[in-house]
PDB file of C-alpha atoms and ligand atoms in Angstrom:
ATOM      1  CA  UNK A   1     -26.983   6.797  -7.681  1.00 44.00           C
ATOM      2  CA  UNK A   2     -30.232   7.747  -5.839  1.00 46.00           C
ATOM      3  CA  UNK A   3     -29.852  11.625  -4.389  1.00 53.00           C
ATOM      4  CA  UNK A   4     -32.009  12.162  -1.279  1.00 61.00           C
ATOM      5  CA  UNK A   5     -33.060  15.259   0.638  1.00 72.00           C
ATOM      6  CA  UNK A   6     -32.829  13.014   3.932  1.00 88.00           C
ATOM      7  CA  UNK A   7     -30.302  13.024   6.029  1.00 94.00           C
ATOM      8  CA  UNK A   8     -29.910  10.075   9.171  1.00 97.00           C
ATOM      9  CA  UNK A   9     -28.580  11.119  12.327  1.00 97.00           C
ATOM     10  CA  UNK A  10     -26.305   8.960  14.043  1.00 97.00           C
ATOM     11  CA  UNK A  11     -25.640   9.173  17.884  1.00 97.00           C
ATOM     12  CA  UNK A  12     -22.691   7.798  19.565  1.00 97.00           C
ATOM     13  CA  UNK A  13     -21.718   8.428  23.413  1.00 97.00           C
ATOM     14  CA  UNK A  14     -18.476  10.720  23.000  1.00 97.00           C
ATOM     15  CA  UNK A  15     -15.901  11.916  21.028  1.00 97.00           C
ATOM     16  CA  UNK A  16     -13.629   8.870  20.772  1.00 97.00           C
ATOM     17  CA  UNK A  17     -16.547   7.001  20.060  1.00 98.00           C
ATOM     18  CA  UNK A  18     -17.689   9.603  17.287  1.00 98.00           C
ATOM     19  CA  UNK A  19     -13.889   9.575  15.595  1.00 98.00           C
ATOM     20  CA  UNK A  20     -14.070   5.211  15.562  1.00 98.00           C
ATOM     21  CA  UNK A  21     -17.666   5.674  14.100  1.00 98.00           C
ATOM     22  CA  UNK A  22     -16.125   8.186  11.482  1.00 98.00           C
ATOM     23  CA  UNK A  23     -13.024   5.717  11.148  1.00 98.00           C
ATOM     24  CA  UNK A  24     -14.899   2.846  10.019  1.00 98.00           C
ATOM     25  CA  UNK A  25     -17.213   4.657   8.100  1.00 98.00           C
ATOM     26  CA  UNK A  26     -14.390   6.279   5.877  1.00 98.00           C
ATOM     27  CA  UNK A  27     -12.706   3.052   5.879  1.00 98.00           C
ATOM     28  CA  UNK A  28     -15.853   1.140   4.497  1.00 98.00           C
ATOM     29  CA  UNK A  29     -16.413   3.878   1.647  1.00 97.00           C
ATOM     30  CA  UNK A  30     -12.480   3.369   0.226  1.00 97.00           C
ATOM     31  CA  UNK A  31     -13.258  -0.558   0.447  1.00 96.00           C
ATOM     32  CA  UNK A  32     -16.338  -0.298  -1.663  1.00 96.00           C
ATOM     33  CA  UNK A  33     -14.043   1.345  -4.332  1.00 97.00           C
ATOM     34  CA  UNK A  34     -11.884  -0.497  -5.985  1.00 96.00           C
ATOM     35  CA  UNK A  35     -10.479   2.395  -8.322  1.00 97.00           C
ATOM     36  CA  UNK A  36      -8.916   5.689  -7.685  1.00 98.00           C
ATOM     37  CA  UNK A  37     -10.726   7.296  -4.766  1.00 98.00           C
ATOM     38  CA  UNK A  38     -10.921  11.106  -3.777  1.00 98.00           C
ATOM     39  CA  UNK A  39     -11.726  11.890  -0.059  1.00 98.00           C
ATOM     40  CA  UNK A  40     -12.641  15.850   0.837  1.00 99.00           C
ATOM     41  CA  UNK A  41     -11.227  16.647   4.411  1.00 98.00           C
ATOM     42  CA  UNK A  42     -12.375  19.183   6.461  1.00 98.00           C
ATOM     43  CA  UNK A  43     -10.052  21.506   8.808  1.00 96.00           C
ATOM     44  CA  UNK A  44     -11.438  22.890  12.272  1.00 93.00           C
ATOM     45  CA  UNK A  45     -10.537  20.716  15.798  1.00 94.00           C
ATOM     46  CA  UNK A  46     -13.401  18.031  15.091  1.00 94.00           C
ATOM     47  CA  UNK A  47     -11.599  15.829  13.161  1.00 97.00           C
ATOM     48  CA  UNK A  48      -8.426  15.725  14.426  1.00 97.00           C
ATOM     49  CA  UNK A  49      -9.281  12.233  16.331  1.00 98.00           C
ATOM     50  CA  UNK A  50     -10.318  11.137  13.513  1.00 98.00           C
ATOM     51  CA  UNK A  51      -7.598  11.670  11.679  1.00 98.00           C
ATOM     52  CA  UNK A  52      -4.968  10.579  14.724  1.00 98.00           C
ATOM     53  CA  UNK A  53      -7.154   7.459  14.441  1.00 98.00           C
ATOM     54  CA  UNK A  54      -5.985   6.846  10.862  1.00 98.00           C
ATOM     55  CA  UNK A  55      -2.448   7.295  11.440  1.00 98.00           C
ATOM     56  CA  UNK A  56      -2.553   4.278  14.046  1.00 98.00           C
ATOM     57  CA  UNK A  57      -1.406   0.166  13.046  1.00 97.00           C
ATOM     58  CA  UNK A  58      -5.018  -0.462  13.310  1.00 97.00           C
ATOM     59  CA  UNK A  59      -6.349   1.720  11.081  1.00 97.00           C
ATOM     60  CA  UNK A  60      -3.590   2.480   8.730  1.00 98.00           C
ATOM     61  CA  UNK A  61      -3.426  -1.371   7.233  1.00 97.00           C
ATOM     62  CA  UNK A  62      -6.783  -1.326   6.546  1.00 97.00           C
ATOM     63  CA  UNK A  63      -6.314   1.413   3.686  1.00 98.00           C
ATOM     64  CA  UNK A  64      -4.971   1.194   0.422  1.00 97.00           C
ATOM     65  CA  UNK A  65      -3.290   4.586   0.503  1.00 98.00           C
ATOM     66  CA  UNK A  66      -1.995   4.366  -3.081  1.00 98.00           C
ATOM     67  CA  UNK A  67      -5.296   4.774  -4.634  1.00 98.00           C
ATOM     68  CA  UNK A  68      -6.559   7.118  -1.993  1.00 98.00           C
ATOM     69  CA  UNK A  69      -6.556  11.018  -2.941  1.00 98.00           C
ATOM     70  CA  UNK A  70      -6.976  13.246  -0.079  1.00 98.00           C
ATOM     71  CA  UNK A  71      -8.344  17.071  -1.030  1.00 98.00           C
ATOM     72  CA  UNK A  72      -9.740  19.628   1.333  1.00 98.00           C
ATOM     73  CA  UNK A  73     -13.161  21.308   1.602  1.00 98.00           C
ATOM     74  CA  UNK A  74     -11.813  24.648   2.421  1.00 98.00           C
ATOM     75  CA  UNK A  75      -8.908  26.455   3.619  1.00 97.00           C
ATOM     76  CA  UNK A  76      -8.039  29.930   5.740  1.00 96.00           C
ATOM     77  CA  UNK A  77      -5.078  31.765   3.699  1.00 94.00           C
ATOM     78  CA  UNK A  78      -2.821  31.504   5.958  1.00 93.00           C
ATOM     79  CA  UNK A  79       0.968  29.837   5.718  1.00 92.00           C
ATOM     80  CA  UNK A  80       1.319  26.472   5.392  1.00 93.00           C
ATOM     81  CA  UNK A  81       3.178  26.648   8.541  1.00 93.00           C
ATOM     82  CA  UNK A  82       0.724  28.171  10.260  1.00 94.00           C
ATOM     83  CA  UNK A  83      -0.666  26.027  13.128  1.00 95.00           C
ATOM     84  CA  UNK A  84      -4.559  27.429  12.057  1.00 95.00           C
ATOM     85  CA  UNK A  85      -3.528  25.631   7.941  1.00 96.00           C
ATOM     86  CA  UNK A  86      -6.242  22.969   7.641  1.00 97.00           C
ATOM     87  CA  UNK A  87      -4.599  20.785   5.008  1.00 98.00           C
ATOM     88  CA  UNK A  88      -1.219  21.114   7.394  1.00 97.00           C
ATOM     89  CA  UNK A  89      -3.048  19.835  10.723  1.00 98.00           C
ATOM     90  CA  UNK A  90      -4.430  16.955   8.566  1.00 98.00           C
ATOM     91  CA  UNK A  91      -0.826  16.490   7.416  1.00 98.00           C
ATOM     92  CA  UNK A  92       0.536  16.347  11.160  1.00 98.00           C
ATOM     93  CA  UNK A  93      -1.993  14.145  11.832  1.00 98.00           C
ATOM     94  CA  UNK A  94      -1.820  11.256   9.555  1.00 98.00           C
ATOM     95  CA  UNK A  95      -1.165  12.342   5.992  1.00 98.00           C
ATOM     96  CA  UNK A  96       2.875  12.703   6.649  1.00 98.00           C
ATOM     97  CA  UNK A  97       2.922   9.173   7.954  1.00 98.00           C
ATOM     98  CA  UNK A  98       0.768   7.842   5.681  1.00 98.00           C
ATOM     99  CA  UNK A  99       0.136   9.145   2.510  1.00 98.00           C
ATOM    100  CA  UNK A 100       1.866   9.358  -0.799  1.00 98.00           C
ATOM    101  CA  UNK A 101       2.831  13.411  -1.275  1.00 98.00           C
ATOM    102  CA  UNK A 102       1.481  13.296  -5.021  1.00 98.00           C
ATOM    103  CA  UNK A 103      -1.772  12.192  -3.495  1.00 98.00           C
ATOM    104  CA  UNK A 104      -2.692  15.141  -0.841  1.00 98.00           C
ATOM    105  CA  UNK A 105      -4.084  18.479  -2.578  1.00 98.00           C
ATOM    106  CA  UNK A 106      -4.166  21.050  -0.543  1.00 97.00           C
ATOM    107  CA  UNK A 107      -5.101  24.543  -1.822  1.00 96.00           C
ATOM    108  CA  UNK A 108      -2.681  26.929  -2.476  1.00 92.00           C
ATOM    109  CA  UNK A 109      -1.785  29.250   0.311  1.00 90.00           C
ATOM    110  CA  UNK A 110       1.994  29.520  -0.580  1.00 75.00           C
ATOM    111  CA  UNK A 111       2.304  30.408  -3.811  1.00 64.00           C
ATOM    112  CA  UNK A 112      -0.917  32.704  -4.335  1.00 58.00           C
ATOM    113  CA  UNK A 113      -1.231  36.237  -2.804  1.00 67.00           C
ATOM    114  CA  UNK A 114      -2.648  35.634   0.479  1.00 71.00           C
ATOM    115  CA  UNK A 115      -5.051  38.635   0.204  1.00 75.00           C
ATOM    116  CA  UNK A 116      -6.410  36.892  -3.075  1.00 86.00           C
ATOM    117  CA  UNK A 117      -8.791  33.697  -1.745  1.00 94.00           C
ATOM    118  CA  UNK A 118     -10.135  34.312  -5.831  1.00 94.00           C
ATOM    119  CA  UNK A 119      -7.028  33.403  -7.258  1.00 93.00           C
ATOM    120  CA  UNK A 120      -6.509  30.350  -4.901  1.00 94.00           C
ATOM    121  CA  UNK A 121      -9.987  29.046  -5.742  1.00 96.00           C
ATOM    122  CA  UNK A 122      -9.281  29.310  -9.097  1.00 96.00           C
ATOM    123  CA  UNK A 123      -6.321  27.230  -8.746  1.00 95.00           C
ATOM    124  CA  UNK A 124      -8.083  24.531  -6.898  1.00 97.00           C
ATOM    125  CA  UNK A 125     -10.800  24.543  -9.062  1.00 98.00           C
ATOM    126  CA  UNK A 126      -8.559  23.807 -12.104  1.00 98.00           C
ATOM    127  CA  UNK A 127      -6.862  21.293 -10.242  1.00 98.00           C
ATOM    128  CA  UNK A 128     -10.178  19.341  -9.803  1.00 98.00           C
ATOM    129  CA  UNK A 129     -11.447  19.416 -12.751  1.00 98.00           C
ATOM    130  CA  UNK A 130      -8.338  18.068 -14.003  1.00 98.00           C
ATOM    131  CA  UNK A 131      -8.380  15.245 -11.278  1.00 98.00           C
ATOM    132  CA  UNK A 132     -12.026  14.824 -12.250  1.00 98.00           C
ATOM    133  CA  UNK A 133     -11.212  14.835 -16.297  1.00 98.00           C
ATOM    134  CA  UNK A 134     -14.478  17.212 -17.144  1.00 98.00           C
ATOM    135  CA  UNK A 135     -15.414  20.893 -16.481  1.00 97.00           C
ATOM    136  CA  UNK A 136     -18.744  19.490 -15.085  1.00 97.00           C
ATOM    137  CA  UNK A 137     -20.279  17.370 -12.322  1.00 98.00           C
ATOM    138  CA  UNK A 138     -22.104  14.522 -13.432  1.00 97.00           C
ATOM    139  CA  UNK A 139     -24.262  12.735 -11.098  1.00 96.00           C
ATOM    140  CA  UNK A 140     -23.252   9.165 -12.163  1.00 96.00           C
ATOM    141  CA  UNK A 141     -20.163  10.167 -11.482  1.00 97.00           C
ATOM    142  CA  UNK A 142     -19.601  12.178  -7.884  1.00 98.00           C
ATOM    143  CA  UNK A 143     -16.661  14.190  -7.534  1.00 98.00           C
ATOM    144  CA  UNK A 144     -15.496  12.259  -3.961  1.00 98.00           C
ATOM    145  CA  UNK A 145     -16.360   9.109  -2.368  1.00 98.00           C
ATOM    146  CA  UNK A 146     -16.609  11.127   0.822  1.00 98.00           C
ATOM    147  CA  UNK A 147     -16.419  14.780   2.111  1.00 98.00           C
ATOM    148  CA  UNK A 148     -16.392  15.235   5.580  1.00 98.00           C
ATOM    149  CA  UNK A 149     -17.848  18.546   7.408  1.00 98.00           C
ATOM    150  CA  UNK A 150     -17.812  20.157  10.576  1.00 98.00           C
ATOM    151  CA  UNK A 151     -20.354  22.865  11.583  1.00 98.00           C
ATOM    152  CA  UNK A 152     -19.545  26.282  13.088  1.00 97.00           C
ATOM    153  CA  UNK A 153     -20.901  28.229  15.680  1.00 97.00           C
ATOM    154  CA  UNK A 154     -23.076  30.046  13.591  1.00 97.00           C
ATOM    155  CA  UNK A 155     -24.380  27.597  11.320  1.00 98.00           C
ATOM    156  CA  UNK A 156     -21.626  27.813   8.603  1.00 98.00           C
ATOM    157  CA  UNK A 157     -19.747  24.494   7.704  1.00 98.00           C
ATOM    158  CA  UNK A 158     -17.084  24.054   5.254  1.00 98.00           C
ATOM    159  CA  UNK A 159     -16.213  28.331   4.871  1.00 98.00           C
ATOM    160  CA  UNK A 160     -19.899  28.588   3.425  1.00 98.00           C
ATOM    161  CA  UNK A 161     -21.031  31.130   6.089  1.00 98.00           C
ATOM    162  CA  UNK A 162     -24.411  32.126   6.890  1.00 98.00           C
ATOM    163  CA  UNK A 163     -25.520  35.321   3.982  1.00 96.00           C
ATOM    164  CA  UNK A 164     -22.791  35.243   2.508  1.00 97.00           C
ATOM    165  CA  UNK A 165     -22.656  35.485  -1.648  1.00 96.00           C
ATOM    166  CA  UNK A 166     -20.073  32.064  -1.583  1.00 96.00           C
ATOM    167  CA  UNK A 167     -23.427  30.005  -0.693  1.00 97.00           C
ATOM    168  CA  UNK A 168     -25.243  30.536  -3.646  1.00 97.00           C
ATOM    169  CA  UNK A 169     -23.026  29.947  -5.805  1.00 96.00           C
ATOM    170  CA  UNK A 170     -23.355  27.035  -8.152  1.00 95.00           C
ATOM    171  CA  UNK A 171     -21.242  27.715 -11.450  1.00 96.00           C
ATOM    172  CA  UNK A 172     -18.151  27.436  -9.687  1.00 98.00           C
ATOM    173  CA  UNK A 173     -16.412  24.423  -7.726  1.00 98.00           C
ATOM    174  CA  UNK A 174     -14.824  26.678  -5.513  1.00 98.00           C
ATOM    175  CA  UNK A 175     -14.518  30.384  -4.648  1.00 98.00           C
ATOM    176  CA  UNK A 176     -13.090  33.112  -2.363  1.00 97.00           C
ATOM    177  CA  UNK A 177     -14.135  34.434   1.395  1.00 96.00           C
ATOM    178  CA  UNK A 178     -12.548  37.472   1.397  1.00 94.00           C
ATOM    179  CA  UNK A 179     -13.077  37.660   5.161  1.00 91.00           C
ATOM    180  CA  UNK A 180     -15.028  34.705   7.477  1.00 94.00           C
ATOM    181  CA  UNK A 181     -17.766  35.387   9.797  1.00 94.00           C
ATOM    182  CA  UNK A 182     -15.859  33.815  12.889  1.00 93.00           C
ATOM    183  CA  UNK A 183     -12.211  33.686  14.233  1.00 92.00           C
ATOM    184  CA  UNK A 184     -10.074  32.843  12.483  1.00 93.00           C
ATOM    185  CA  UNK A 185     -10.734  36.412  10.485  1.00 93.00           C
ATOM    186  CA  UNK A 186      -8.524  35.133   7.643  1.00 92.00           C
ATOM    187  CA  UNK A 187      -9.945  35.221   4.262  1.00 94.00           C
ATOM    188  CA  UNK A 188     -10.620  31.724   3.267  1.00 96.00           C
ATOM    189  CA  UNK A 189     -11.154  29.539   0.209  1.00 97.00           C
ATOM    190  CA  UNK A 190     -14.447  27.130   0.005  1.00 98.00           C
ATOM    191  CA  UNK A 191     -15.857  24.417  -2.436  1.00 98.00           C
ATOM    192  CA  UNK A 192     -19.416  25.264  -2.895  1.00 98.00           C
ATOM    193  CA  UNK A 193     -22.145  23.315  -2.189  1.00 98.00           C
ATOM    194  CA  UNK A 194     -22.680  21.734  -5.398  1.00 98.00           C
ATOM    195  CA  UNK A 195     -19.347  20.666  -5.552  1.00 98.00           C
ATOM    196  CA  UNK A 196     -19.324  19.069  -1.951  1.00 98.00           C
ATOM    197  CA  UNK A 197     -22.549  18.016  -3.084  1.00 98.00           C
ATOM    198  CA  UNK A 198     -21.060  15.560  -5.793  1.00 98.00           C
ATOM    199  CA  UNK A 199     -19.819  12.928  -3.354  1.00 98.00           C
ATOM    200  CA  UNK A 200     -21.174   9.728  -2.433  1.00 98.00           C
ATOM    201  CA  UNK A 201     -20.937  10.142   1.274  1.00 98.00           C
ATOM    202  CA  UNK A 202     -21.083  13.258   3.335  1.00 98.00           C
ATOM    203  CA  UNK A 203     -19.816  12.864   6.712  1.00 98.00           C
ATOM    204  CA  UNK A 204     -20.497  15.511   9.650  1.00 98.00           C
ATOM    205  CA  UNK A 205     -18.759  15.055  13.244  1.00 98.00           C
ATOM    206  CA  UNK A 206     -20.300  17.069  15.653  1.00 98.00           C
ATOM    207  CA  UNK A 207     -18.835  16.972  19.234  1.00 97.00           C
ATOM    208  CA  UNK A 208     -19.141  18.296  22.444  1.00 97.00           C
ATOM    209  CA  UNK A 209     -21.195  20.958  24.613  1.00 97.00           C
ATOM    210  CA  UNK A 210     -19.944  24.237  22.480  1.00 97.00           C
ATOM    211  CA  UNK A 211     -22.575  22.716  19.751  1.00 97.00           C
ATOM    212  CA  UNK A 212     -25.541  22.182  21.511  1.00 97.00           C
ATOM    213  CA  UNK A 213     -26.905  25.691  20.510  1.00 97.00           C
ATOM    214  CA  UNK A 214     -26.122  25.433  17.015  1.00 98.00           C
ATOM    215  CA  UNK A 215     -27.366  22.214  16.985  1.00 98.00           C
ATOM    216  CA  UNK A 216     -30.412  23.182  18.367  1.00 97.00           C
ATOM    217  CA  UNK A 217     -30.969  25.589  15.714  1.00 97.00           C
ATOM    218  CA  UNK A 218     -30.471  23.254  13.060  1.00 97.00           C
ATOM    219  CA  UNK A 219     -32.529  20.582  14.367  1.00 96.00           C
ATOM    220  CA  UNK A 220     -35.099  23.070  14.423  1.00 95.00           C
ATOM    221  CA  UNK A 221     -35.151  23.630  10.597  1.00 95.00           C
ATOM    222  CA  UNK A 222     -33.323  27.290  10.540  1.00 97.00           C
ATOM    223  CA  UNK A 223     -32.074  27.993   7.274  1.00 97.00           C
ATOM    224  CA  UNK A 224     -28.295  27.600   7.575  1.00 98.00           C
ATOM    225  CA  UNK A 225     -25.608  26.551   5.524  1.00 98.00           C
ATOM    226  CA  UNK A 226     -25.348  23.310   7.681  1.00 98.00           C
ATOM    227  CA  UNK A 227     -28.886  22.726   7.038  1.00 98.00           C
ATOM    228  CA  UNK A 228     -27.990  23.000   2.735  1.00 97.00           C
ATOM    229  CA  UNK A 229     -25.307  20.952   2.389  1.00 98.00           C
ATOM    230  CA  UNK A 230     -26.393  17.746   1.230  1.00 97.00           C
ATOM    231  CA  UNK A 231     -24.487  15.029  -0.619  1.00 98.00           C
ATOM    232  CA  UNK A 232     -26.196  13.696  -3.829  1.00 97.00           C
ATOM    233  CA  UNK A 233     -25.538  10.229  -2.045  1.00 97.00           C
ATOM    234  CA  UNK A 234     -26.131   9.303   1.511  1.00 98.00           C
ATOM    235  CA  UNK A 235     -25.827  12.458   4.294  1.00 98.00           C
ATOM    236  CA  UNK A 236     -25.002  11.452   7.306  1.00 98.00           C
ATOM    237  CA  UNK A 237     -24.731  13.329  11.013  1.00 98.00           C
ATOM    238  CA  UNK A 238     -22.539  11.531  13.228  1.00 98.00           C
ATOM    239  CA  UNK A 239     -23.593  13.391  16.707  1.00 98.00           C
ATOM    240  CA  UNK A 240     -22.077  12.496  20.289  1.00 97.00           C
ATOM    241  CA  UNK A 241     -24.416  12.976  23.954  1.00 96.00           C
ATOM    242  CA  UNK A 242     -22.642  16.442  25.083  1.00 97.00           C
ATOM    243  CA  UNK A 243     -23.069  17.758  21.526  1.00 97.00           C
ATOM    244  CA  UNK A 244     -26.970  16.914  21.375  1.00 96.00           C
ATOM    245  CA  UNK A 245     -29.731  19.218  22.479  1.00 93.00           C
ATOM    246  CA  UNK A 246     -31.714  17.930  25.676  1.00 85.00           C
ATOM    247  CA  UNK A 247     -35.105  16.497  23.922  1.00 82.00           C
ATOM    248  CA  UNK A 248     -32.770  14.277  21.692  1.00 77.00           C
ATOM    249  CA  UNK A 249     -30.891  12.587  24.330  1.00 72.00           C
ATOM    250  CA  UNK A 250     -31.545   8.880  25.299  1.00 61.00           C
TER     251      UNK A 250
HETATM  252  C1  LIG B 301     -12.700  25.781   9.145  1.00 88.71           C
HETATM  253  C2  LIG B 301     -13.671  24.715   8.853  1.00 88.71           C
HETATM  254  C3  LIG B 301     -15.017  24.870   9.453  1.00 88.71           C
HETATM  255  C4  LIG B 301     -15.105  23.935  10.649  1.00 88.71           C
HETATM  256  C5  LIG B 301     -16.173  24.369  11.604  1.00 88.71           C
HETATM  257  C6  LIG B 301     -16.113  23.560  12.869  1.00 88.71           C
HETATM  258  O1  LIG B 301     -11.745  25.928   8.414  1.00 88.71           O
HETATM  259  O2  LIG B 301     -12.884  26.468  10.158  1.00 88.71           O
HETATM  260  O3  LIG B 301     -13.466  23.806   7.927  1.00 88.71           O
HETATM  261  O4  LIG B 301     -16.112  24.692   8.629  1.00 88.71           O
HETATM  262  O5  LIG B 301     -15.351  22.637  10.216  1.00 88.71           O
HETATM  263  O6  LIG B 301     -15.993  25.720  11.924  1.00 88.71           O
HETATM  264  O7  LIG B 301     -14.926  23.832  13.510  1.00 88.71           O
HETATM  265  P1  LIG B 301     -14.468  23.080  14.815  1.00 88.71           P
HETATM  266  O8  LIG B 301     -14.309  21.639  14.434  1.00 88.71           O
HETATM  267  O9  LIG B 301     -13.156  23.698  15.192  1.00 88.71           O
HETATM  268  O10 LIG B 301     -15.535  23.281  15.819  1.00 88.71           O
END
């Protein structure tokens, strides 16, 4: 596998558009596996379409959901009953209906101290590297056939927020947020960007007029955590026409 500093930019005319763009896209990457395959989800309100999408006849019989693994690319300690739970909204969406229970990893926000995000990301951690079967990332071999990501307000994406410690981290696969620079104010749990990093597709969604600024910013080269997270594979930005700043709209 070739890694590249590039990343394409994809434009599509609105959100439902942007969630069948993502929905073939994921669906493509699990056909060009024919072994086990490990997808990274992402929580926020951008890929809930998506995920709807996958829950429906049409979409649903196109996946082999046996040999799909479904993990999460971060996670605010909260419940899992909580309506602001990523893995739990992803659940409600389409992995219920869908997919095998021993197949969905979420991180632990039951059974570990909700005011320790350390000890959570420790647990998750161990509990890829076991899925993996090594304590380190090789490049021949990425971590997930796809991670998707959703970018924040300020730049963040995953819970890798702008200055904080968390984003320069590259010994560990995942680690703590004690508190996150935007609502919700939970602490939170992250994979870091190397692990995100050792995928084979990275998969942004960015909708609507709320991320125009942002998206400005980032277009513009600013140093954000947006900006750094590249997949060792192919990086891709899947952008609809409210979401895109005014000199990039055609
Ligand atoms: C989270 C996220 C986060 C999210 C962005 C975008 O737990 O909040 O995983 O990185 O993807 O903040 O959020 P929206 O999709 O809600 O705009």
């Amino acid at each position: 596998m070739t890694g590249s500093d590039e990343r394409k930019i994809i434009t599509v005319a609105d959100p439902a558009a942007l969630a069948e763009t993502a929905a073939e896209r994921l669906i493509a990457r699990i056909a060009r596996n024919d072994a086990r395959i490990a997808i990274c989800l992402t929580g926020g309100s951008s890929p809930k379409a998506l995920y709807q999408l996958l829950a429906t006849d049409a979409c649903r019989r196109r996946i082999a959901w046996d040999r799909v693994h479904w993990f999460i690319g971060d996670e605010r300690l909260v419940p899992p009953d909580d309506p602001l739970h990523n893995m739990s909204m992803a659940r409600r969406a389409f992995l219920n209906q869908c997919a095998p229970v021993a197949n969905v990893h979420p991180i632990a926000t039951d059974t570990a101290d909700l005011n320790d995000p350390d000890k959570s990301a420790a647990l998750y951690e161990h509990e890829l590297k076991i899925f993996y079967g090594a304590g380190r990332l090789d490049p021949a071999r990425p971590l997930f056939d796809l991670v998707l990501m959703g970018i924040g307000p300020d730049g963040h994406t995953a819970s890798l927020f702008p200055g904080y410690p968390a984003i320069e981290e590259t010994a560990h696969w995942a680690v703590g947020v004690p508190k996150a620079n935007v609502e919700p104010f939970v602490p939170r749990v992250t994979l870091t960007l190397r692990a995100l990093a050792s995928c084979s597709e990275m998969l942004f969604e960015i909708s609507g007029p709320a991320k125009r600024a942002i998206l400005t910013r980032l277009l513009a080269g600013e140093n954000l955590p947006a900006n750094r997270a590249r997949s060792q594979g192919e990086t891709v930005w899947l952008v609809d026409q409210a979401a895109l700043p005014e000199d990039f709209r055609g």
